[in-house]
Coordinates of C-alpha atoms and ligand atoms in Angstrom, one line a residue:
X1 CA -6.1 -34.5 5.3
X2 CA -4.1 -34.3 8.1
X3 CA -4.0 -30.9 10.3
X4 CA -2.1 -28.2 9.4
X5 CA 1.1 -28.0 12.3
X6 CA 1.6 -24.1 11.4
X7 CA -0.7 -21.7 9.7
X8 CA 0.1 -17.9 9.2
X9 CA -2.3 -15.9 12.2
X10 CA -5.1 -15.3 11.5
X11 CA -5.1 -11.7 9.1
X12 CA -2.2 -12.2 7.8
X13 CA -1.6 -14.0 4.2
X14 CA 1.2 -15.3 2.2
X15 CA 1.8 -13.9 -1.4
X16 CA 2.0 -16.8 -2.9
X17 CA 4.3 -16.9 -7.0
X18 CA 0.9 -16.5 -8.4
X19 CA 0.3 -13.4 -6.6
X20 CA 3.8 -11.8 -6.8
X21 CA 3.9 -10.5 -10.1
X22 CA 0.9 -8.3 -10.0
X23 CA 2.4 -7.2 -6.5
X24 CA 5.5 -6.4 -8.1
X25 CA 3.1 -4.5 -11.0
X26 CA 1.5 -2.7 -9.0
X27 CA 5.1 -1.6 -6.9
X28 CA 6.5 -0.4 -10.4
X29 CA 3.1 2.1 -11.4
X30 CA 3.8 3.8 -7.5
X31 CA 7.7 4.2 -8.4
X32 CA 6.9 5.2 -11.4
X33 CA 4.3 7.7 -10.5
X34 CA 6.6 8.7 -8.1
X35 CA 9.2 9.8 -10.7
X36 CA 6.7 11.7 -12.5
X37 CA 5.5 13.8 -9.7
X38 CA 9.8 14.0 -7.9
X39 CA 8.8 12.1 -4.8
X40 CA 11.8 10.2 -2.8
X41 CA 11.2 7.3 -1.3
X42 CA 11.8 6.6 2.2
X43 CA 11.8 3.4 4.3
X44 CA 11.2 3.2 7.9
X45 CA 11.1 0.5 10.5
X46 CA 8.4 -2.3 11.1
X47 CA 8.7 -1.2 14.5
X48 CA 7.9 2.3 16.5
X49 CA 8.1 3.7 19.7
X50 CA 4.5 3.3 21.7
X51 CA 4.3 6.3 22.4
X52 CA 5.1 8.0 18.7
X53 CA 2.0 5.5 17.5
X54 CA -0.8 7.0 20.5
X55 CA 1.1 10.5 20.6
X56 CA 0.8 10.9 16.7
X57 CA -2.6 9.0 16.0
X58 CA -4.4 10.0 18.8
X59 CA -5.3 8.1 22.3
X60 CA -8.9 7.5 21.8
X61 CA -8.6 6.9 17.9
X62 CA -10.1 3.1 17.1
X63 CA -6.7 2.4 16.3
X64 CA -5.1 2.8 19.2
X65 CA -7.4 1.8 21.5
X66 CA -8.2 -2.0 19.8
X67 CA -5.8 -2.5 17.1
X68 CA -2.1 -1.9 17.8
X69 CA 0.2 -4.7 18.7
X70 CA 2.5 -3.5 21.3
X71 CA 5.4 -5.4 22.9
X72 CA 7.4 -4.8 25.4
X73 CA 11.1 -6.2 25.5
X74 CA 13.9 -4.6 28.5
X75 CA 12.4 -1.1 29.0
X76 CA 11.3 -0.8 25.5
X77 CA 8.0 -0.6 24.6
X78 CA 7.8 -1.9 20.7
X79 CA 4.8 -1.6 18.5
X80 CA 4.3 -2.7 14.9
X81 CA 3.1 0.3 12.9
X82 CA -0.4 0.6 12.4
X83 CA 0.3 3.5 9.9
X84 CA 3.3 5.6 8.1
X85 CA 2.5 8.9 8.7
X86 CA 3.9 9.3 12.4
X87 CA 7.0 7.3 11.5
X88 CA 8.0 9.5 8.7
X89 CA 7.4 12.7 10.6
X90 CA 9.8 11.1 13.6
X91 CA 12.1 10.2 10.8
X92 CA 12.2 13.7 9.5
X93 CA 12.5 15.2 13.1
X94 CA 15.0 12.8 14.2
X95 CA 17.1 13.4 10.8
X96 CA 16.5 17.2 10.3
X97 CA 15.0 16.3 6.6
X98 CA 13.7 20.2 7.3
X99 CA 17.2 21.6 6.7
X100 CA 17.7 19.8 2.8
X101 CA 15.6 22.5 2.3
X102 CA 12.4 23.3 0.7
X103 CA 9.2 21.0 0.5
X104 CA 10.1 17.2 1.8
X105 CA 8.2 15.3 -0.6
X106 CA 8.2 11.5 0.6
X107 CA 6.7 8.3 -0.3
X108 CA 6.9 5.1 1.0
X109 CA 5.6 1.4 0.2
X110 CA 5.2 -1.4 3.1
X111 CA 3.3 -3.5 5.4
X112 CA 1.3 -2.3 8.4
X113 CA -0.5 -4.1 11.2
X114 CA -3.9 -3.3 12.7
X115 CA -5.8 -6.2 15.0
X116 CA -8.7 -5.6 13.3
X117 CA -11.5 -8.4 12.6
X118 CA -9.8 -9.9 9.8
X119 CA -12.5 -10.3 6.3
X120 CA -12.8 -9.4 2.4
X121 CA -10.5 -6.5 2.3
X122 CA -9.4 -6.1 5.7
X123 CA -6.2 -7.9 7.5
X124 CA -4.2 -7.7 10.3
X125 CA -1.1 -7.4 8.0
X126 CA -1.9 -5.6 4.8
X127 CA 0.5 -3.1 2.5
X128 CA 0.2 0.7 2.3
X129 CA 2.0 2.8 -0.2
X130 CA 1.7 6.5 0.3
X131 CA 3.0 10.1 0.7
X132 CA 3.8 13.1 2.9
X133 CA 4.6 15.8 1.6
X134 CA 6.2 18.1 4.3
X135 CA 6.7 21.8 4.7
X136 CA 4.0 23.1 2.6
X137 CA 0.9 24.8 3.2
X138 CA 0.2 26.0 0.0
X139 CA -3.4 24.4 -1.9
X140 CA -1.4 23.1 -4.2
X141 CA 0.1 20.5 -2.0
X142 CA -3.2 19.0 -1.1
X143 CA -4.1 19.0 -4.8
X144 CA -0.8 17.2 -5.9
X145 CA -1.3 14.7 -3.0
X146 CA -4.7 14.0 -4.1
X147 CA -3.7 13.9 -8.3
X148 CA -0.7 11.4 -7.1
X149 CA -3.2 9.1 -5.3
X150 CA -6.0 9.3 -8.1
X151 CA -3.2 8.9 -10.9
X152 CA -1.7 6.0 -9.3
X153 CA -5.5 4.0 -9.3
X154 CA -6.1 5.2 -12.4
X155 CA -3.2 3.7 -13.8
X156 CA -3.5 0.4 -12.5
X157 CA -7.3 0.8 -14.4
X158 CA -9.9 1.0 -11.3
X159 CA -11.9 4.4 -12.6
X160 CA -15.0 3.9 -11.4
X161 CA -14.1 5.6 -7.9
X162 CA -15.0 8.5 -5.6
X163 CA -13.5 10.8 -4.0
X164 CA -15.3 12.3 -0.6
X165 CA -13.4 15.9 0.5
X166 CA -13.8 17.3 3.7
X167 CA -12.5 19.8 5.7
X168 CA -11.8 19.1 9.2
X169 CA -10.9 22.7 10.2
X170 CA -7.8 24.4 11.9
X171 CA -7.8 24.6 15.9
X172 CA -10.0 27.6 15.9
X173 CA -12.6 26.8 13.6
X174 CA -12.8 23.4 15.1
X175 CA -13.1 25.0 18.6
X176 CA -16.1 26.6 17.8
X177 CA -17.4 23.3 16.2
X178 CA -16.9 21.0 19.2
X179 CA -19.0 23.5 21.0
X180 CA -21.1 23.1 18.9
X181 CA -21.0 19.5 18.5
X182 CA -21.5 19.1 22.6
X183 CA -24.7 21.2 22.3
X184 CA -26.2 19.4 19.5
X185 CA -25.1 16.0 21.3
X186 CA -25.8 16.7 25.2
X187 CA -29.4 16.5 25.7
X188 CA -28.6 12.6 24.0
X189 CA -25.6 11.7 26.2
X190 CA -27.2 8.6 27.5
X191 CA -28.2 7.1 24.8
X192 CA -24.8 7.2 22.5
X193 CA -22.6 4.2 22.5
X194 CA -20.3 4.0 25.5
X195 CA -16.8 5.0 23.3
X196 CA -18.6 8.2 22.1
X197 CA -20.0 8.6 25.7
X198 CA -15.8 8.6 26.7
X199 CA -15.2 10.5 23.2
X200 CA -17.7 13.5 24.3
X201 CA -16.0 15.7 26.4
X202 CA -12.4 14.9 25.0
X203 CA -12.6 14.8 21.3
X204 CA -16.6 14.8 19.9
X205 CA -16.0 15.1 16.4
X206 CA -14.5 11.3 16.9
X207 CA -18.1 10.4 17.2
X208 CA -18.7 11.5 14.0
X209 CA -16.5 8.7 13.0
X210 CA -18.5 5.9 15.0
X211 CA -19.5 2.5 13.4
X212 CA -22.2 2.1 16.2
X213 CA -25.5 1.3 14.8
X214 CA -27.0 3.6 18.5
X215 CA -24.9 6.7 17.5
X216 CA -26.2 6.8 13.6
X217 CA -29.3 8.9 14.3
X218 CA -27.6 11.6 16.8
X219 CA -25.0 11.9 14.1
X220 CA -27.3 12.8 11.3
X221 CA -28.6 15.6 13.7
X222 CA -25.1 17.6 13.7
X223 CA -24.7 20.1 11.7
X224 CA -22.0 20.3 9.5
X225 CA -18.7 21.9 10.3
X226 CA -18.4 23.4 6.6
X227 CA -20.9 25.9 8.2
X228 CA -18.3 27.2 10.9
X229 CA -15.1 27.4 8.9
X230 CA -13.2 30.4 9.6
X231 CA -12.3 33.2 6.8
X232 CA -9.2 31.9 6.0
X233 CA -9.9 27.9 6.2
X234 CA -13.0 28.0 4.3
X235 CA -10.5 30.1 2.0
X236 CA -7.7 27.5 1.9
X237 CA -10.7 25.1 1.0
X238 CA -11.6 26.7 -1.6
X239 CA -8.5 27.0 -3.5
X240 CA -7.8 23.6 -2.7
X241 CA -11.5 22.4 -4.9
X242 CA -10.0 25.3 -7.6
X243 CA -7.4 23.0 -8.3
X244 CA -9.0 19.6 -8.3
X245 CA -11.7 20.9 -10.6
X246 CA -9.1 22.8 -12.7
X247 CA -7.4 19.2 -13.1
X248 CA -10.7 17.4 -14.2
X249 CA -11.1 15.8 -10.5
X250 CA -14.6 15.4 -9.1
X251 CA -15.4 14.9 -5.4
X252 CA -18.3 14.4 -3.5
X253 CA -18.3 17.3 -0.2
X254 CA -18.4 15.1 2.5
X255 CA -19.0 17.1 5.9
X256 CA -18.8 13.9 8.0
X257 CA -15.6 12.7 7.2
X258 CA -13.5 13.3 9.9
X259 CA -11.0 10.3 9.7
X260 CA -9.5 7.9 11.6
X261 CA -6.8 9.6 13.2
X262 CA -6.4 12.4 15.5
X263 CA -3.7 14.4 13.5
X264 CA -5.9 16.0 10.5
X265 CA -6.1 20.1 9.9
X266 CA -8.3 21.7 7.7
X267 CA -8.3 18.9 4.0
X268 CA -9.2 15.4 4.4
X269 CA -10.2 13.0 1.7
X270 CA -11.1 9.5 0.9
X271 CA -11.3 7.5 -2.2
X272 CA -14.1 4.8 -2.1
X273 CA -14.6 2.1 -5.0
X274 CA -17.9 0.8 -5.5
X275 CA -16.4 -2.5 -6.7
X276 CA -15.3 -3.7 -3.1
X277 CA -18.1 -3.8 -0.5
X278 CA -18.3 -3.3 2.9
X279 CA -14.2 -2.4 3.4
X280 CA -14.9 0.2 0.2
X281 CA -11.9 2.7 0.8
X282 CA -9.0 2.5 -1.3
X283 CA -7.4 5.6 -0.1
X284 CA -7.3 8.4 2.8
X285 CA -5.6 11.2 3.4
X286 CA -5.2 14.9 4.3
X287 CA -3.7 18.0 6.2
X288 CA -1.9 17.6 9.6
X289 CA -0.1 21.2 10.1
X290 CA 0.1 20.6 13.8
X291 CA 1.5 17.1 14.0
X292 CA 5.5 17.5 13.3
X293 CA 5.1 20.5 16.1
X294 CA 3.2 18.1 18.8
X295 CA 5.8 15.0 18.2
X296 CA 8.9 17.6 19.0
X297 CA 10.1 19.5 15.2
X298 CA 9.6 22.3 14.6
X299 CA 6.5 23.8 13.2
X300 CA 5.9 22.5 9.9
X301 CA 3.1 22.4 7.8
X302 CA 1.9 19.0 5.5
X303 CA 0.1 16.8 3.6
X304 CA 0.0 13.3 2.4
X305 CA -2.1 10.2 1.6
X306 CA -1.9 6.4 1.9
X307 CA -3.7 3.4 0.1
X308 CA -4.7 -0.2 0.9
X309 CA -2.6 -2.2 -1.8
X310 CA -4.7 -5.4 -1.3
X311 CA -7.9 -3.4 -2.1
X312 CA -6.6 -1.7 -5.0
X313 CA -5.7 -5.0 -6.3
X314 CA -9.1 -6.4 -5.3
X315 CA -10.7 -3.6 -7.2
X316 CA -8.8 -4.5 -9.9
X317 CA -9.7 -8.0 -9.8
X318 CA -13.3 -8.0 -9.9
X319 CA -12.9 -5.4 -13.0
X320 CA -10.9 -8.1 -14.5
X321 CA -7.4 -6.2 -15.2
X322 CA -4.4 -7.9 -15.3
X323 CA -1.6 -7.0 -13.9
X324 CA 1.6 -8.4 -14.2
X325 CA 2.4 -11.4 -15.7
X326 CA 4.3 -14.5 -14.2
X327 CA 8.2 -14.6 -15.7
X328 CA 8.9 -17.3 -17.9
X329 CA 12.8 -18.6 -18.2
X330 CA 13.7 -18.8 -21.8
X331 CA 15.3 -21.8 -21.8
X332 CA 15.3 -24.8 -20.2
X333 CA 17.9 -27.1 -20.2
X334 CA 16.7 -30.9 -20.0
X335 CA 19.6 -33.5 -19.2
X336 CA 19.9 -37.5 -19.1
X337 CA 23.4 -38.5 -17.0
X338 CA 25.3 -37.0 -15.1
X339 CA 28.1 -35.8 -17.9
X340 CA 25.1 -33.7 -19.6
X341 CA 24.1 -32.3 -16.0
X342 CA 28.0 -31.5 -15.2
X343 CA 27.6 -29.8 -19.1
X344 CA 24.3 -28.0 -18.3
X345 CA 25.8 -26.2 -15.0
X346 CA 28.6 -24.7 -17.0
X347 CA 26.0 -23.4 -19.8
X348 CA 23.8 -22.2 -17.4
X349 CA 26.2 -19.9 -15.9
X350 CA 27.6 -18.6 -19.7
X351 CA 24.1 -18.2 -20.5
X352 CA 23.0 -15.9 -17.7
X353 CA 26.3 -13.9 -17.9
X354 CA 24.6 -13.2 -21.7
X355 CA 21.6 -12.3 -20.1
X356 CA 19.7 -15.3 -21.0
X357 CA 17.2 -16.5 -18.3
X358 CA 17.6 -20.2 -17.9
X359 CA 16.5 -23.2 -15.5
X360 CA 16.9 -26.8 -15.3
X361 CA 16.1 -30.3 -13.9
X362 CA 17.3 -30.6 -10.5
X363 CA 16.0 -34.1 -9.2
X364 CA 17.2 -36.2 -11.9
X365 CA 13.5 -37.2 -13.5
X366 CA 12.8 -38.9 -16.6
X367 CA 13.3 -36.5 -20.2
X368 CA 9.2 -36.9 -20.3
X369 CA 9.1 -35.0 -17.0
X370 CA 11.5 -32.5 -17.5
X371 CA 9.6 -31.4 -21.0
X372 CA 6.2 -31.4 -19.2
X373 CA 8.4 -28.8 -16.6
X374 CA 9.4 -27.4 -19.3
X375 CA 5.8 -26.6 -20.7
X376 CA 4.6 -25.7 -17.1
X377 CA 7.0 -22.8 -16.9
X378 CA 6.4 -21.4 -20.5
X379 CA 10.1 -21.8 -21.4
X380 CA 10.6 -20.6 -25.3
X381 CA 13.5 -22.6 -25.8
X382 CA 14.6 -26.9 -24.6
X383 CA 18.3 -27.7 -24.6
X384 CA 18.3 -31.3 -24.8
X385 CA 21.4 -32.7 -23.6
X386 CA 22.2 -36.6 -23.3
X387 CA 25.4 -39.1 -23.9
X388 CA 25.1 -39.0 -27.8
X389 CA 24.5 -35.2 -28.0
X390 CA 27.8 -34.7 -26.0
X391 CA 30.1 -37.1 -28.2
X392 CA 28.8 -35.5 -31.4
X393 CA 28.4 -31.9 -29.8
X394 CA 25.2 -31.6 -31.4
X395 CA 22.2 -30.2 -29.4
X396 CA 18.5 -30.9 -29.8
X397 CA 17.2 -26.9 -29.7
X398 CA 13.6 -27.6 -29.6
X399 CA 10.9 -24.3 -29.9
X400 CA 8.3 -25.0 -27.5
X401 CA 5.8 -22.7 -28.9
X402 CA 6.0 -24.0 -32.5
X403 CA 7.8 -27.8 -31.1
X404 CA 9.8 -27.4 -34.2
X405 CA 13.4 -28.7 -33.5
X406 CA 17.2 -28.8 -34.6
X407 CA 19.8 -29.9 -34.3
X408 CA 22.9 -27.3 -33.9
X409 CA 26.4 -26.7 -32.6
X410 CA 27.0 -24.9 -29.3
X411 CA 28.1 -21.5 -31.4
X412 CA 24.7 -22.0 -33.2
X413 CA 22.8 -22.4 -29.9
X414 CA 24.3 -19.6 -28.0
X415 CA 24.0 -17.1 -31.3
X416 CA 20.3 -18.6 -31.5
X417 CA 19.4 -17.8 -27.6
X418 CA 21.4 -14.3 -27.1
X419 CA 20.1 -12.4 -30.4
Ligands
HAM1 P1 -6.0 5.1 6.7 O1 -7.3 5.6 6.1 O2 -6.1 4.5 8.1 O3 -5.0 6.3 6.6 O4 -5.5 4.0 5.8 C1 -5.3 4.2 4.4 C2 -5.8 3.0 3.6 O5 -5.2 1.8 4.1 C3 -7.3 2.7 3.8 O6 -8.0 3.5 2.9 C4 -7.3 1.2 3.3 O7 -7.3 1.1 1.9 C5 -6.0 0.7 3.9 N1 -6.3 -0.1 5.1 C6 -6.4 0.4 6.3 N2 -6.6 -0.6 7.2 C7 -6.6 -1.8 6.5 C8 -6.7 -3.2 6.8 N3 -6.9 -3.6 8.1 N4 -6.6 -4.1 5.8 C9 -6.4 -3.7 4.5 N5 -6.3 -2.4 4.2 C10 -6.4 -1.4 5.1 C11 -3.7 6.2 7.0 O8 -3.1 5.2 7.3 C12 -3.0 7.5 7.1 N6 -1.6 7.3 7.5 C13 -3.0 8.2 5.7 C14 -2.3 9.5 5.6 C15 -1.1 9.7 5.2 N7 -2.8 10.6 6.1 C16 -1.9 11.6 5.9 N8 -0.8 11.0 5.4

């Protein structure tokens, strides 16, 4: 076979017609969902600001230092975002969404773009939907956030899931912790990886966070930051569970999680599926009450969540759900000469203004051809159109599921097709 001239980069795939429809399936359970719960949807750019991306995520997060794609262009400096978090809190800074009043509750669906090595699960382009919900510190808003994630998987069919809850602490709590964490960590500087060598004195709960095979067993020696919570996180925490377990939800306390971003407060969450291997996170999520503050808005508390959309759909393919099926026209016209073709582009047209979905032959191939293309794309109906048919204006309607035929009158056909 000859070499390909142009292939997509690596990471990054084409949804193929095959593909599409569970894509579009899987679009319509979020807005849906959505609905339920009153969330508006909001779309953002492809592109940030640099500095929004490392301000908001966080300067030594993996993300930012080895996976952004930054540009620059002029005295612009582009990047494609990683993430939708920090672009919705600079849209609602930038747009004063603070002053429609009450709780912003947002969600969004769209691609994001991390350089990360590209395998089962993980690309370099890959779709997110989530939420933020902004202007809320109540419990209640991290339950809600974590119901909308779990009802969206749920209704796509992938059950067999868990949900790991942490909390990450506010500043003061999480003071006392990093102490903590440097004592615990110290005497084994040397022998940590070099990033959580840089990550020590800056931000040492990152290192709880590290892949490195050399970190693993100083990691399991830190305590747990559950155990230095103050009064009223541990409170807030506590309400939070109250809700989950009052809704049926179980999680697995998971004092390790801390996250891959700089931004969380107090609740974070992941959703893992056992059906997915190594990449096994569907979902993540949690508090960030500082983050609208530190990127220029004014103090506002909030919460949200986003998923991987080609994971849930790979969970749902190895549980063998279907989603979405291809669309199938309900007719197809087949036509021999050119008066029948000239006759079939004036019927497609009153067809579709009825509402009746309709294709044809374009390429002028045999009637054999055009009924296997017919038979390909599952059309219910055939039009057969040729010389004779238009002189005696009597159509071969032909079922394809049943191949039973007649032959009828325009009327006939048009009553047939639109009832
Ligand atoms: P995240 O955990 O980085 O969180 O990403 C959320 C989900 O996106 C992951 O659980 C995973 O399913 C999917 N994902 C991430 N990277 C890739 C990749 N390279 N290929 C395929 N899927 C991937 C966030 O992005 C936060 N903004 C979530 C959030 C919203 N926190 C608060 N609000």
């Amino acid at each position: 076979m000859a070499e390909l001239k142009y292939r997509t980069h690596h990471g990054m795939v084409d949804l193929l017609p095959e593909e599409t429809p569970k894509w579009r399936a899987l679009e319509e359970i979020i807005h849906n969902t959505a609905r339920l719960y009153h969330f508006e949807e909001i779309r953002t750019p492809i592109m940030e600001q640099t500095e929004l991306i490392v301000r908001g995520i966080g300067a030594l997060s993996d993300i930012v230092t080895k996976e952004i794609f930054a540009f620059e262009k002029g005295d612009d400096h582009y990047i494609l975002r990683p993430e939708c978090t920090a672009p919705v809190v600079r849209s609602f800074i930038e747009h004063h969404l603070d002053q429609r009043g009450g709780t912003q509750k947002l969600y969004y669906i769209g691609p994001m773009f991390r350089a990360e090595r590209p395998q089962k699960g993980r690309q370099r382009q890959f779709h997110q939907f989530g939420l933020e919900l902004l202007g809320s510190d109540s419990p209640l808003a991290d339950a809600e956030t974590i119901r909308f994630m779990i009802d969206v998987v749920n209704r796509i069919g992938v059950r067999n899931t868990t949900l790991k809850l942490n909390s990450v602490g506010d500043p003061e709590s999480r003071a006392r912790y990093k102490e903590i964490l440097q004592e615990t960590l110290k005497p084994h500087l040397s022998k940590l990886s070099e990033l959580s060598q840089v990550r020590f004195e800056k931000n040492p709960m990152r290192i709880l966070d590290s892949k490195e095979e050399e970190d693993q067993p100083f990691i399991e020696m830190c305590p747990s930051i559950l155990d230095y919570l103050n009064d009223e996180t541990a409170a807030h925490f506590e309400q939070v569970k109250g809700y989950l377990d009052a809704s049926g939800i179980a999680y697995e306390i998971t004092p390790r999680l801390v996250r891959g971003m700089d931004y969380y407060t107090r609740t974070a969450f992941e959703l893992t599926s056992p059906d997915l291997g190594s990449q096994d996170a569907l979902a993540g999520g949690g508090r960030y009450d500082l983050l609208v503050e530190e990127l220029g808005g004014p103090a506002t508390p909030a919460v949200g969540f986003a998923a991987g959309m080609e994971r849930l759909l790979l969970a749902a393919e190895e549980l063998g759900i279907n989603l979405g099926e291809t669309p199938t026209p309900h007719v197809y016209i087949v036509t021999r000469g050119e008066a029948a073709v000239q006759w079939a582009s004036k019927a497609l047209s009153e067809l579709r203004k009825k509402n009746v979905s309709v294709t044809t032959d374009y390429q002028a191939r045999s009637i054999k051809a055009q009924m296997k293309e017919a038979n390909r794309v599952q059309a219910t109906y055939a039009i057969i159109v040729g010389d004779s048919e238009l002189e005696e204006g009597l159509f071969t309607l032909r079922n394809m599921h049943d191949s039973s035929e007649s032959k009828v009158s325009l009327e006939e056909i048009f009553k047939r097709l639109t009832n």
